[in-house]
Short mmCIF file of C-alpha atoms and ligand atoms in Angstrom, two decimals:
data_model
loop_
_atom_site.label_atom_id
_atom_site.label_comp_id
_atom_site.label_asym_id
_atom_site.label_seq_id
_atom_site.Cartn_x
_atom_site.Cartn_y
_atom_site.Cartn_z
CA MET K 1 -0.07 -0.02 0.04
CA ILE K 2 1.00 3.76 -0.26
CA PRO K 3 1.40 5.37 2.86
CA ALA K 4 -0.68 8.17 3.91
CA ALA K 5 0.89 11.47 3.27
CA PHE K 6 3.15 13.24 5.74
CA ASP K 7 5.50 16.27 5.83
CA TYR K 8 9.45 15.42 5.84
CA VAL K 9 12.33 17.03 6.83
CA ARG K 10 16.02 16.33 6.81
CA PRO K 11 18.08 18.35 8.95
CA GLU K 12 21.62 18.74 8.65
CA SER K 13 22.64 18.52 12.22
CA LEU K 14 21.20 16.78 15.43
CA ALA K 15 20.80 20.08 17.04
CA GLU K 16 18.39 21.17 13.90
CA ALA K 17 16.92 17.71 14.48
CA CYS K 18 15.89 18.17 17.68
CA GLU K 19 14.46 21.63 16.97
CA ALA K 20 12.58 20.34 14.05
CA LEU K 21 11.13 17.60 16.07
CA ALA K 22 10.16 20.15 18.64
CA ASP K 23 8.38 22.17 16.36
CA ALA K 24 6.62 19.39 14.41
CA GLY K 25 4.60 18.37 17.50
CA GLU K 26 3.38 15.19 19.32
CA ASP K 27 2.35 13.34 15.97
CA ALA K 28 5.94 13.69 14.38
CA LYS K 29 8.27 10.66 14.25
CA VAL K 30 12.00 10.08 13.83
CA LEU K 31 12.87 8.10 10.86
CA ALA K 32 16.48 6.50 10.80
CA GLY K 33 16.53 3.33 8.50
CA GLY K 34 12.88 2.97 8.22
CA GLN K 35 12.93 -0.53 8.40
CA SER K 36 10.26 -0.70 11.06
CA LEU K 37 8.71 2.25 10.13
CA LEU K 38 8.11 2.01 6.54
CA PRO K 39 6.40 -1.22 6.73
CA LEU K 40 4.19 0.04 9.49
CA LEU K 41 3.45 3.48 7.05
CA ARG K 42 2.81 0.87 4.36
CA LEU K 43 0.37 -1.26 5.98
CA ARG K 44 -1.16 2.18 7.22
CA LEU K 45 -0.89 1.25 11.22
CA SER K 46 0.97 4.45 11.72
CA PHE K 47 0.31 7.95 10.58
CA PRO K 48 2.89 10.34 11.56
CA SER K 49 2.21 14.15 10.56
CA THR K 50 5.98 14.82 9.94
CA LEU K 51 9.02 12.49 9.39
CA VAL K 52 12.13 14.03 10.82
CA ASP K 53 15.00 12.11 8.96
CA VAL K 54 18.15 11.32 10.97
CA GLY K 55 19.44 8.91 8.61
CA ARG K 56 22.28 11.22 7.23
CA LEU K 57 23.24 12.79 10.73
CA THR K 58 26.85 11.35 10.41
CA GLU K 59 27.46 12.88 14.35
CA LEU K 60 25.09 9.75 15.17
CA HIS K 61 26.92 6.80 13.35
CA ASP K 62 29.89 6.82 15.48
CA ILE K 63 31.20 3.55 17.48
CA ARG K 64 33.98 4.56 19.75
CA ASP K 65 35.91 3.14 22.59
CA GLY K 66 34.95 5.10 25.94
CA GLY K 67 37.40 3.39 28.17
CA ASP K 68 34.95 1.23 30.49
CA HIS K 69 32.17 1.06 27.42
CA VAL K 70 31.97 1.20 24.03
CA PHE K 71 29.56 4.15 22.78
CA ILE K 72 27.51 2.68 19.84
CA GLY K 73 25.51 6.08 17.95
CA ALA K 74 21.95 5.30 17.34
CA GLY K 75 22.63 5.66 13.67
CA ALA K 76 25.03 2.87 13.32
CA THR K 77 23.73 0.19 11.06
CA HIS K 78 23.12 -3.34 12.28
CA TYR K 79 25.85 -3.98 9.41
CA ASP K 80 28.27 -1.49 10.88
CA VAL K 81 27.68 -3.02 14.23
CA VAL K 82 28.07 -6.40 13.26
CA ARG K 83 31.43 -5.63 11.54
CA SER K 84 32.67 -3.30 13.89
CA PRO K 85 36.29 -4.60 15.32
CA LEU K 86 35.76 -2.77 18.66
CA VAL K 87 32.33 -4.29 19.04
CA ASN K 88 33.10 -7.69 18.37
CA ALA K 89 36.22 -7.45 20.70
CA ALA K 90 34.81 -5.56 23.72
CA CYS K 91 31.04 -6.27 23.52
CA PRO K 92 30.67 -9.70 21.30
CA LEU K 93 27.18 -10.24 22.58
CA VAL K 94 25.98 -7.12 20.79
CA ALA K 95 27.48 -8.10 17.64
CA LEU K 96 26.31 -11.75 17.92
CA ALA K 97 22.81 -10.89 18.13
CA ALA K 98 22.82 -7.87 15.66
CA ALA K 99 24.25 -10.50 13.21
CA THR K 100 20.80 -12.64 13.72
CA VAL K 101 18.52 -9.44 12.93
CA ALA K 102 16.65 -9.69 9.72
CA ASP K 103 18.26 -10.03 6.46
CA PRO K 104 21.32 -8.50 4.85
CA ALA K 105 19.23 -5.77 3.14
CA VAL K 106 17.29 -4.82 6.09
CA ARG K 107 20.78 -4.85 8.14
CA HIS K 108 22.41 -2.33 5.77
CA ARG K 109 19.65 0.27 6.56
CA GLY K 110 18.29 -0.56 9.77
CA THR K 111 20.01 1.14 12.71
CA PHE K 112 20.66 -0.01 16.07
CA GLY K 113 19.07 2.88 17.66
CA GLY K 114 16.08 2.31 15.54
CA ALA K 115 15.70 -1.49 16.55
CA LEU K 116 16.20 -0.28 20.37
CA ALA K 117 13.63 2.87 20.38
CA HIS K 118 11.05 0.58 18.38
CA ALA K 119 11.05 -1.24 21.72
CA ASP K 120 9.96 -4.59 20.02
CA PRO K 121 10.00 -7.06 23.00
CA ALA K 122 10.64 -9.47 20.04
CA GLY K 123 13.41 -7.59 18.47
CA ASP K 124 16.94 -9.17 19.48
CA LEU K 125 18.90 -6.20 20.71
CA PRO K 126 16.42 -5.09 23.77
CA ALA K 127 17.11 -8.36 25.78
CA VAL K 128 20.77 -7.75 25.11
CA ALA K 129 20.73 -4.25 26.30
CA VAL K 130 19.02 -5.09 29.62
CA ALA K 131 21.37 -7.91 29.94
CA LEU K 132 24.37 -5.77 29.77
CA ASP K 133 23.07 -2.60 31.69
CA CYS K 134 23.49 -0.37 28.79
CA VAL K 135 22.73 3.16 29.41
CA PHE K 136 20.65 5.11 26.68
CA THR K 137 21.53 8.51 26.07
CA ALA K 138 18.88 10.99 24.33
CA ARG K 139 18.71 14.48 23.21
CA SER K 140 15.96 17.10 22.82
CA ALA K 141 15.95 20.92 22.26
CA ASN K 142 16.11 21.05 26.37
CA GLY K 143 19.17 18.92 26.47
CA GLU K 144 20.54 15.55 27.01
CA ARG K 145 19.72 13.00 29.62
CA GLU K 146 20.68 9.33 30.33
CA ILE K 147 18.39 6.16 30.67
CA PRO K 148 19.49 3.18 32.32
CA ALA K 149 18.34 -0.11 30.21
CA ALA K 150 16.30 -1.19 33.25
CA GLU K 151 14.00 1.98 32.77
CA PHE K 152 13.96 2.16 28.87
CA PHE K 153 11.50 -0.17 27.78
CA VAL K 154 8.21 0.86 29.23
CA ASP K 155 5.84 -1.32 27.56
CA TYR K 156 5.20 -2.92 24.20
CA LEU K 157 6.52 -0.42 21.53
CA GLU K 158 6.91 1.83 23.91
CA PRO K 159 10.58 3.37 24.81
CA ALA K 160 11.06 5.91 27.74
CA LEU K 161 11.56 8.72 25.14
CA ALA K 162 9.50 12.08 25.20
CA PRO K 163 7.80 12.76 21.51
CA ASP K 164 10.58 15.63 21.21
CA GLU K 165 13.41 13.25 22.40
CA ILE K 166 16.25 11.83 19.97
CA LEU K 167 18.05 8.53 21.10
CA THR K 168 21.78 9.44 20.20
CA GLY K 169 23.46 6.46 21.21
CA ILE K 170 24.06 3.54 23.54
CA ARG K 171 26.79 2.96 26.16
CA VAL K 172 27.67 -0.78 26.31
CA PRO K 173 29.36 -1.53 29.24
CA LYS K 174 32.58 -3.64 28.88
CA LEU K 175 32.50 -6.58 31.10
CA GLY K 176 36.06 -7.65 31.24
CA PRO K 177 38.17 -10.61 31.09
CA GLY K 178 36.81 -14.19 31.99
CA TRP K 179 33.31 -13.74 30.21
CA GLY K 180 31.83 -15.76 27.26
CA TYR K 181 28.59 -14.69 25.44
CA HIS K 182 26.11 -16.56 23.17
CA TYR K 183 22.62 -15.40 21.75
CA GLU K 184 20.34 -18.15 21.36
CA LYS K 185 17.50 -17.61 18.82
CA PHE K 186 14.61 -19.66 17.94
CA HIS K 187 12.72 -19.18 14.93
CA ARG K 188 11.06 -20.83 12.08
CA THR K 189 12.43 -18.93 9.04
CA ALA K 190 15.73 -17.76 8.35
CA GLN K 191 14.78 -14.08 8.60
CA SER K 192 11.93 -13.96 10.83
CA TRP K 193 11.85 -12.57 14.47
CA ALA K 194 12.50 -14.90 17.37
CA ILE K 195 9.57 -16.93 18.71
CA VAL K 196 11.77 -16.82 21.90
CA GLY K 197 15.30 -15.71 22.37
CA VAL K 198 17.77 -15.50 25.03
CA ALA K 199 21.06 -13.21 25.59
CA ALA K 200 23.74 -14.84 28.04
CA ALA K 201 26.89 -13.57 29.34
CA VAL K 202 28.83 -15.97 32.22
CA ARG K 203 32.01 -15.48 33.82
CA ARG K 204 34.02 -18.17 34.53
CA SER K 205 36.56 -19.33 36.86
CA ASN K 206 37.76 -22.87 37.88
CA GLY K 207 35.00 -24.54 36.13
CA VAL K 208 32.14 -23.09 38.05
CA VAL K 209 29.61 -19.87 36.71
CA GLU K 210 30.56 -17.02 39.07
CA GLU K 211 28.47 -14.44 37.46
CA ALA K 212 25.78 -14.44 34.67
CA ARG K 213 23.75 -12.15 33.01
CA ILE K 214 20.78 -13.28 30.93
CA GLY K 215 18.17 -11.29 28.95
CA LEU K 216 15.00 -12.72 27.58
CA THR K 217 13.41 -11.86 23.90
CA ASN K 218 9.84 -11.99 23.68
CA MET K 219 8.49 -13.31 26.85
CA GLY K 220 6.43 -10.46 27.76
CA PRO K 221 5.49 -6.83 26.32
CA THR K 222 9.29 -5.75 27.41
CA PRO K 223 12.78 -7.74 27.22
CA LEU K 224 13.05 -9.45 30.45
CA ARG K 225 15.96 -9.97 32.72
CA ALA K 226 16.11 -13.47 34.06
CA ARG K 227 17.27 -12.64 37.58
CA GLY K 228 16.19 -16.16 39.40
CA VAL K 229 18.41 -18.09 36.89
CA GLU K 230 21.47 -15.67 37.38
CA ASP K 231 21.26 -16.12 41.08
CA ALA K 232 20.67 -19.75 40.87
CA LEU K 233 23.68 -20.29 38.64
CA ARG K 234 26.29 -18.96 41.07
CA GLY K 235 28.49 -21.46 41.69
CA ALA K 236 27.15 -23.95 39.38
CA GLY K 237 29.69 -26.34 37.78
CA ILE K 238 30.17 -26.20 33.99
CA HIS K 239 30.67 -29.83 32.58
CA PRO K 240 33.43 -30.16 30.11
CA ALA K 241 31.28 -32.13 27.64
CA ALA K 242 27.52 -31.86 26.58
CA PRO K 243 25.47 -33.71 29.18
CA ASP K 244 22.27 -34.11 27.27
CA ASP K 245 22.18 -37.68 28.54
CA GLY K 246 20.05 -36.75 31.35
CA GLY K 247 22.80 -36.97 34.02
CA ALA K 248 23.28 -34.32 36.78
CA ASP K 249 23.67 -30.92 35.17
CA PRO K 250 23.68 -28.05 37.39
CA ILE K 251 23.42 -25.59 35.05
CA ARG K 252 20.16 -26.98 33.25
CA ASP K 253 18.65 -27.16 37.16
CA ALA K 254 19.65 -23.45 37.56
CA CYS K 255 17.96 -22.61 34.18
CA GLY K 256 14.68 -24.32 35.43
CA GLU K 257 13.00 -21.30 36.43
CA ALA K 258 13.80 -18.96 33.54
CA ALA K 259 10.16 -18.73 32.62
CA ALA K 260 9.38 -17.32 36.15
CA GLY K 261 7.86 -13.85 36.27
CA SER K 262 7.21 -13.54 32.56
CA SER K 263 3.89 -13.14 30.65
CA PRO K 264 4.65 -14.67 27.14
CA PRO K 265 2.48 -13.26 24.36
CA SER K 266 0.34 -15.80 22.47
CA ASP K 267 0.12 -15.60 18.54
CA LEU K 268 0.26 -17.66 15.40
CA HIS K 269 3.89 -19.15 16.17
CA ALA K 270 3.37 -20.30 20.04
CA GLN K 271 1.20 -20.04 22.92
CA PRO K 272 2.62 -18.87 26.42
CA ASP K 273 3.07 -22.49 27.61
CA TYR K 274 5.32 -23.39 24.84
CA ARG K 275 7.20 -20.33 24.95
CA ARG K 276 7.75 -21.03 28.84
CA HIS K 277 9.31 -24.39 27.56
CA LEU K 278 11.43 -22.52 25.13
CA ALA K 279 12.66 -19.97 27.58
CA ARG K 280 13.90 -22.69 29.67
CA ALA K 281 15.45 -24.90 26.89
CA LEU K 282 16.91 -21.85 25.39
CA THR K 283 18.18 -20.47 28.43
CA HIS K 284 20.05 -23.63 29.37
CA ARG K 285 21.43 -23.71 25.47
CA ALA K 286 22.69 -20.20 25.76
CA VAL K 287 23.90 -20.44 28.98
CA ARG K 288 25.77 -23.82 28.26
CA ALA K 289 27.59 -22.25 24.95
CA ALA K 290 28.34 -19.07 26.90
CA ALA K 291 30.02 -20.72 29.59
CA ARG K 292 32.12 -22.93 27.10
CA ALA K 293 32.69 -19.71 24.72
CA MET T 1 7.25 18.73 -2.79
CA PRO T 2 11.06 18.22 -2.44
CA ARG T 3 12.97 17.85 -5.63
CA ILE T 4 15.47 15.05 -5.49
CA THR T 5 18.35 13.72 -7.66
CA VAL T 6 19.01 9.80 -8.42
CA THR T 7 21.17 8.06 -10.67
CA VAL T 8 19.66 4.98 -11.73
CA ASP T 9 21.45 2.53 -13.78
CA GLY T 10 23.97 5.23 -14.80
CA VAL T 11 21.44 7.74 -15.78
CA THR T 12 20.78 11.08 -13.57
CA TYR T 13 17.31 12.00 -12.96
CA GLU T 14 15.87 15.08 -11.32
CA GLU T 15 12.28 14.49 -9.73
CA GLU T 16 10.07 16.21 -7.80
CA VAL T 17 8.15 13.69 -5.23
CA GLU T 18 5.72 13.27 -2.65
CA PRO T 19 7.60 12.43 0.57
CA ARG T 20 5.38 9.45 0.77
CA LEU T 21 6.58 8.19 -2.62
CA LEU T 22 8.41 4.81 -2.16
CA LEU T 23 11.88 4.33 -4.03
CA VAL T 24 10.20 1.42 -5.77
CA HIS T 25 7.27 3.38 -7.28
CA LEU T 26 9.72 6.08 -8.37
CA LEU T 27 11.71 3.15 -10.11
CA ARG T 28 8.48 1.64 -11.74
CA ASP T 29 6.03 4.49 -12.11
CA ARG T 30 7.94 7.34 -12.80
CA LEU T 31 11.08 5.87 -14.53
CA GLY T 32 9.64 3.17 -16.11
CA ARG T 33 12.21 0.53 -14.84
CA THR T 34 9.59 -2.46 -14.12
CA GLY T 35 12.31 -4.59 -14.06
CA THR T 36 12.23 -4.26 -10.37
CA PRO T 37 8.58 -5.93 -9.05
CA ILE T 38 6.65 -5.54 -5.95
CA GLY T 39 6.03 -8.86 -4.29
CA CYS T 40 4.62 -8.00 -0.57
CA ASP T 41 3.83 -5.08 1.92
CA THR T 42 6.28 -6.23 4.72
CA THR T 43 9.41 -5.93 3.61
CA ASN T 44 9.72 -9.62 3.67
CA CYS T 45 9.98 -11.02 -0.01
CA GLY T 46 13.00 -9.21 -1.26
CA ALA T 47 11.76 -9.21 -4.51
CA CYS T 48 12.35 -5.38 -5.07
CA THR T 49 16.01 -5.50 -4.14
CA VAL T 50 18.48 -3.17 -5.50
CA MET T 51 21.79 -1.93 -5.08
CA LEU T 52 21.61 1.77 -3.19
CA ASP T 53 25.07 3.51 -3.01
CA GLY T 54 26.52 -0.38 -3.63
CA ARG T 55 24.64 -2.15 -0.89
CA SER T 56 21.49 -4.27 -1.50
CA ALA T 57 18.32 -2.45 -0.09
CA LYS T 58 14.74 -3.26 -0.39
CA SER T 59 13.32 -0.57 -2.41
CA CYS T 60 9.93 -0.85 -1.09
CA SER T 61 11.37 0.14 2.10
CA VAL T 62 13.13 3.44 1.32
CA LEU T 63 11.59 6.65 0.47
CA ALA T 64 12.55 8.23 -2.81
CA VAL T 65 13.42 11.33 -0.60
CA GLN T 66 15.58 8.97 1.30
CA ALA T 67 17.50 8.13 -2.06
CA ASP T 68 18.13 12.00 -2.78
CA GLY T 69 21.95 12.33 -4.43
CA CYS T 70 22.08 8.24 -4.24
CA ASP T 71 23.33 5.77 -6.84
CA VAL T 72 20.95 3.08 -7.49
CA LEU T 73 21.55 0.07 -9.30
CA THR T 74 18.57 -2.55 -10.54
CA ILE T 75 18.42 -5.50 -12.65
CA GLU T 76 17.85 -3.52 -15.87
CA GLY T 77 21.69 -2.04 -15.04
CA LEU T 78 23.44 -5.38 -15.29
CA ALA T 79 23.64 -6.55 -18.91
CA ALA T 80 26.44 -4.56 -20.56
CA ASP T 81 26.64 -4.11 -24.30
CA GLY T 82 23.84 -6.37 -24.94
CA ARG T 83 25.51 -9.18 -23.03
CA LEU T 84 23.96 -10.63 -20.06
CA HIS T 85 25.74 -10.20 -16.64
CA PRO T 86 27.34 -13.53 -15.56
CA LEU T 87 24.87 -14.00 -12.57
CA GLN T 88 22.10 -13.41 -14.93
CA THR T 89 23.42 -16.37 -17.54
CA ALA T 90 23.99 -18.38 -14.47
CA PHE T 91 20.17 -18.20 -13.49
CA HIS T 92 19.29 -19.16 -16.93
CA GLU T 93 21.84 -22.15 -17.49
CA GLU T 94 21.06 -23.47 -14.01
CA HIS T 95 17.26 -22.88 -14.51
CA ALA T 96 17.03 -21.05 -11.32
CA LEU T 97 13.57 -19.74 -11.94
CA GLN T 98 10.12 -20.81 -12.88
CA CYS T 99 7.79 -17.66 -12.83
CA GLY T 100 10.52 -15.38 -12.15
CA TYR T 101 9.08 -12.96 -10.18
CA CYS T 102 11.80 -13.15 -7.29
CA THR T 103 14.43 -13.24 -9.92
CA PRO T 104 15.60 -9.91 -10.08
CA GLY T 105 15.84 -9.56 -6.38
CA MET T 106 17.78 -12.84 -6.07
CA ILE T 107 20.44 -11.65 -8.55
CA MET T 108 20.75 -8.29 -6.67
CA ALA T 109 20.99 -9.93 -3.43
CA ALA T 110 23.41 -12.33 -4.73
CA LEU T 111 25.33 -9.53 -6.19
CA ASP T 112 25.82 -8.07 -2.42
CA LEU T 113 26.60 -11.43 -1.35
CA LEU T 114 29.64 -11.64 -3.83
CA LYS T 115 30.85 -8.45 -3.05
CA GLU T 116 32.21 -9.76 0.45
CA ASP T 117 32.59 -13.43 -0.41
CA PRO T 118 33.36 -13.86 -4.10
CA ASP T 119 33.57 -17.90 -3.52
CA PRO T 120 30.37 -18.67 -1.16
CA SER T 121 29.85 -22.00 0.06
CA GLU T 122 26.10 -23.40 -0.31
CA GLU T 123 25.82 -22.19 3.19
CA ALA T 124 26.77 -18.88 2.67
CA VAL T 125 24.69 -18.17 -0.10
CA ARG T 126 21.37 -19.71 1.54
CA GLU T 127 22.49 -17.17 4.32
CA GLY T 128 23.08 -14.38 2.23
CA LEU T 129 19.90 -15.00 0.44
CA GLU T 130 17.72 -15.51 3.48
CA GLY T 131 15.93 -11.87 2.99
CA ASN T 132 14.49 -13.28 -0.34
CA LEU T 133 11.67 -15.63 -0.79
CA CYS T 134 10.94 -17.87 -3.76
CA ARG T 135 7.63 -19.29 -3.81
CA CYS T 136 8.14 -21.56 -7.08
CA THR T 137 11.74 -23.15 -7.19
CA GLY T 138 12.59 -24.82 -3.87
CA TYR T 139 15.98 -22.63 -3.88
CA CYS T 140 18.24 -25.41 -4.73
CA ASN T 141 18.68 -24.10 -8.37
CA ILE T 142 19.15 -20.67 -7.36
CA VAL T 143 21.90 -21.51 -5.02
CA ARG T 144 23.55 -23.52 -7.45
CA ALA T 145 23.32 -20.46 -10.21
CA VAL T 146 24.86 -18.10 -7.45
CA ARG T 147 27.68 -20.22 -7.15
CA ARG T 148 28.00 -20.79 -11.03
CA GLY T 149 27.55 -16.99 -11.16
CA ALA T 150 30.25 -16.29 -8.76
CA GLN T 151 32.68 -18.77 -10.81
CA ALA T 152 32.10 -16.86 -13.98
CA MET T 153 32.57 -13.49 -12.16
CA SER T 154 35.99 -14.41 -10.84
CA GLY T 155 37.05 -15.05 -14.28
CA ARG T 156 36.41 -11.60 -15.39
CA GLU T 157 36.13 -8.46 -13.59
CA VAL T 158 32.49 -7.03 -13.80
CA SER T 159 31.86 -3.22 -13.82
CA ALA T 160 28.64 -3.61 -11.78
CA SER T 161 29.13 -1.81 -8.34
C1 FAD H 1 11.79 -8.32 7.13
C2 FAD H 1 12.05 -7.75 8.30
C3 FAD H 1 12.46 -8.89 9.52
C4 FAD H 1 13.20 -8.29 10.57
N1 FAD H 1 13.60 -8.80 11.85
C5 FAD H 1 14.04 -8.59 12.70
C6 FAD H 1 14.46 -9.51 13.70
O1 FAD H 1 14.66 -10.80 13.54
N2 FAD H 1 15.00 -8.78 14.81
C7 FAD H 1 15.14 -7.52 15.11
O2 FAD H 1 15.69 -7.29 16.29
N3 FAD H 1 14.61 -6.98 14.40
C8 FAD H 1 14.00 -7.24 13.07
N4 FAD H 1 13.66 -6.22 12.13
C9 FAD H 1 13.76 -4.82 12.52
C10 FAD H 1 14.74 -4.12 12.35
O3 FAD H 1 15.72 -4.63 13.31
C11 FAD H 1 14.84 -2.76 12.25
O4 FAD H 1 16.10 -2.22 11.56
C12 FAD H 1 14.63 -1.86 13.44
O5 FAD H 1 13.56 -2.43 14.31
C13 FAD H 1 14.31 -0.56 13.22
O6 FAD H 1 15.53 0.47 13.07
P1 FAD H 1 15.57 1.41 11.62
O7 FAD H 1 16.75 2.31 12.11
O8 FAD H 1 15.38 0.82 10.56
O9 FAD H 1 14.38 2.33 12.55
P2 FAD H 1 13.07 3.07 11.91
O10 FAD H 1 12.39 2.10 11.32
O11 FAD H 1 13.54 4.22 11.23
O12 FAD H 1 12.09 3.43 13.15
C14 FAD H 1 11.69 2.43 14.02
C15 FAD H 1 10.98 3.54 15.39
O13 FAD H 1 12.12 4.07 16.37
C16 FAD H 1 12.01 5.35 16.16
N5 FAD H 1 13.35 5.89 16.01
C17 FAD H 1 14.39 5.36 15.21
N6 FAD H 1 15.61 6.15 15.54
C18 FAD H 1 15.16 6.82 16.41
C19 FAD H 1 16.18 7.71 17.41
N7 FAD H 1 17.34 7.87 16.94
N8 FAD H 1 15.80 8.44 18.39
C20 FAD H 1 14.57 8.23 18.51
N9 FAD H 1 13.56 7.62 17.84
C21 FAD H 1 14.00 6.65 16.78
C22 FAD H 1 11.03 5.73 14.96
O14 FAD H 1 10.29 6.80 15.20
C23 FAD H 1 10.14 4.41 14.78
O15 FAD H 1 9.19 4.72 15.44
C24 FAD H 1 13.10 -6.82 10.86
C25 FAD H 1 12.63 -5.84 10.20
C26 FAD H 1 12.20 -6.11 8.70
C27 FAD H 1 11.83 -5.58 7.68
S1 FES H 2 8.43 -5.69 -2.03
FE1 FES H 2 8.70 -7.38 -0.71
S2 FES H 2 10.58 -6.65 0.11
FE2 FES H 2 9.98 -5.19 -0.95
S1 FES H 3 10.43 -18.41 -9.63
FE1 FES H 3 8.64 -17.91 -8.90
S2 FES H 3 9.09 -16.83 -7.15
FE2 FES H 3 10.94 -17.73 -7.57
#
């Protein structure tokens, strides 16, 4: 379908973009890569009055080393993120998850910030952001503020951004040595969204899990942190080989509560009880892989 | 109405466009390049894939205004001097199509893949084409055609960017 009519502005700087967004009022929207927004417009599920195109603001494209964190500009594409040597070295979980997003053509245009600002709980990056305790930076004509990942995802497709705020970037903390990472995504066809996904980071020493961080994709209206599993994993022994024979496996036992406190959606792909099963099974797989990575 | 400049298959156009005009509609309805089809409303099928500044993009999910100043290569820009591009020849020889609706997008996505991986494994081809759906063929011949095209292309430099 052809989208409903809207006004379009393409500011030359971030400051100008903030002004334009404030001037355009509540029904204006930021346009980044358009890979979520344009399908919504074409299906006439969204009717913005004005699109403020931030796609060419090079000041949003930076991926840089901030010492104890990596700063990923909101406008960096999935393609940029997946190929960034810095991201792969310092926060590989981000690259692992971004590589599973959509398909190459969508990854060329879709942005890291757009995927997070869209706040789709089925998206792969929100769960990573909560697992790693990322910090979001947003700017409006009134200045800049920071939003911790734990507060950023308010509800289904609802980020903690005011209508006049532009997400400028995300600080991804470096976890340091000793951590292993894995993103486990379960979906039926290659390019599709996760039915359930699990982002896992695990710090090991002497054959046991010292600390774990686990984020769940598509297990509720927002991405979730599986805190119960994180606590239960502390001190769990890591088997050197895959113990899928039903023998004692402390990691599997710890992952048994992965779906606790979740409220998974029911849709064409899965009902809630099946998603809860997936959360347990995939958390086990993700933690096991991260522990051995 | 915004005024844009785009280069399509080597020809530069200046157009006045409504902001809501999609790049694929600019190509088809304004510029007559109907070689790029539209297969869906959800950005899933990849039939509309073109090269936008040298990287694959689904032209149904780009506004024409976003392509202002950009270089677009469509399936119609591949053949040179009346000779098919090696990927086109390979699709023909490997019988990689039935109805042909997905073919322009498949070839453009394959071109993008081969820029990064000039000699892809079968698995790499399947991954590289994950954003392109074919309702007819079952993909086996498409994968074969891409690998055959890759071989042919490594035999000679191809001008397509
Ligand atoms: C076929 C297909 C399959 C996909 N599969 C997956 C998948 O498996 N996993 C996954 O995670 N995603 C998937 N996606 C979505 C993809 O990740 C998009 O790239 C992403 O969600 C949106 O990024 P964008 O830059 O294109 O944002 P846009 O579409 O431009 O914007 C999306 C939303 O975010 C807002 N926004 C964007 N940037 C900013 C900013 N800087 N500040 C404030 N608000 C902003 C916009 O106003 C809009 O509401 C898929 C998309 C498609 C088309
Ligand atoms: S027409 Fe289906 S992806 Fe563009
Ligand atoms: S040949 Fe018919 S859709 Fe691919």
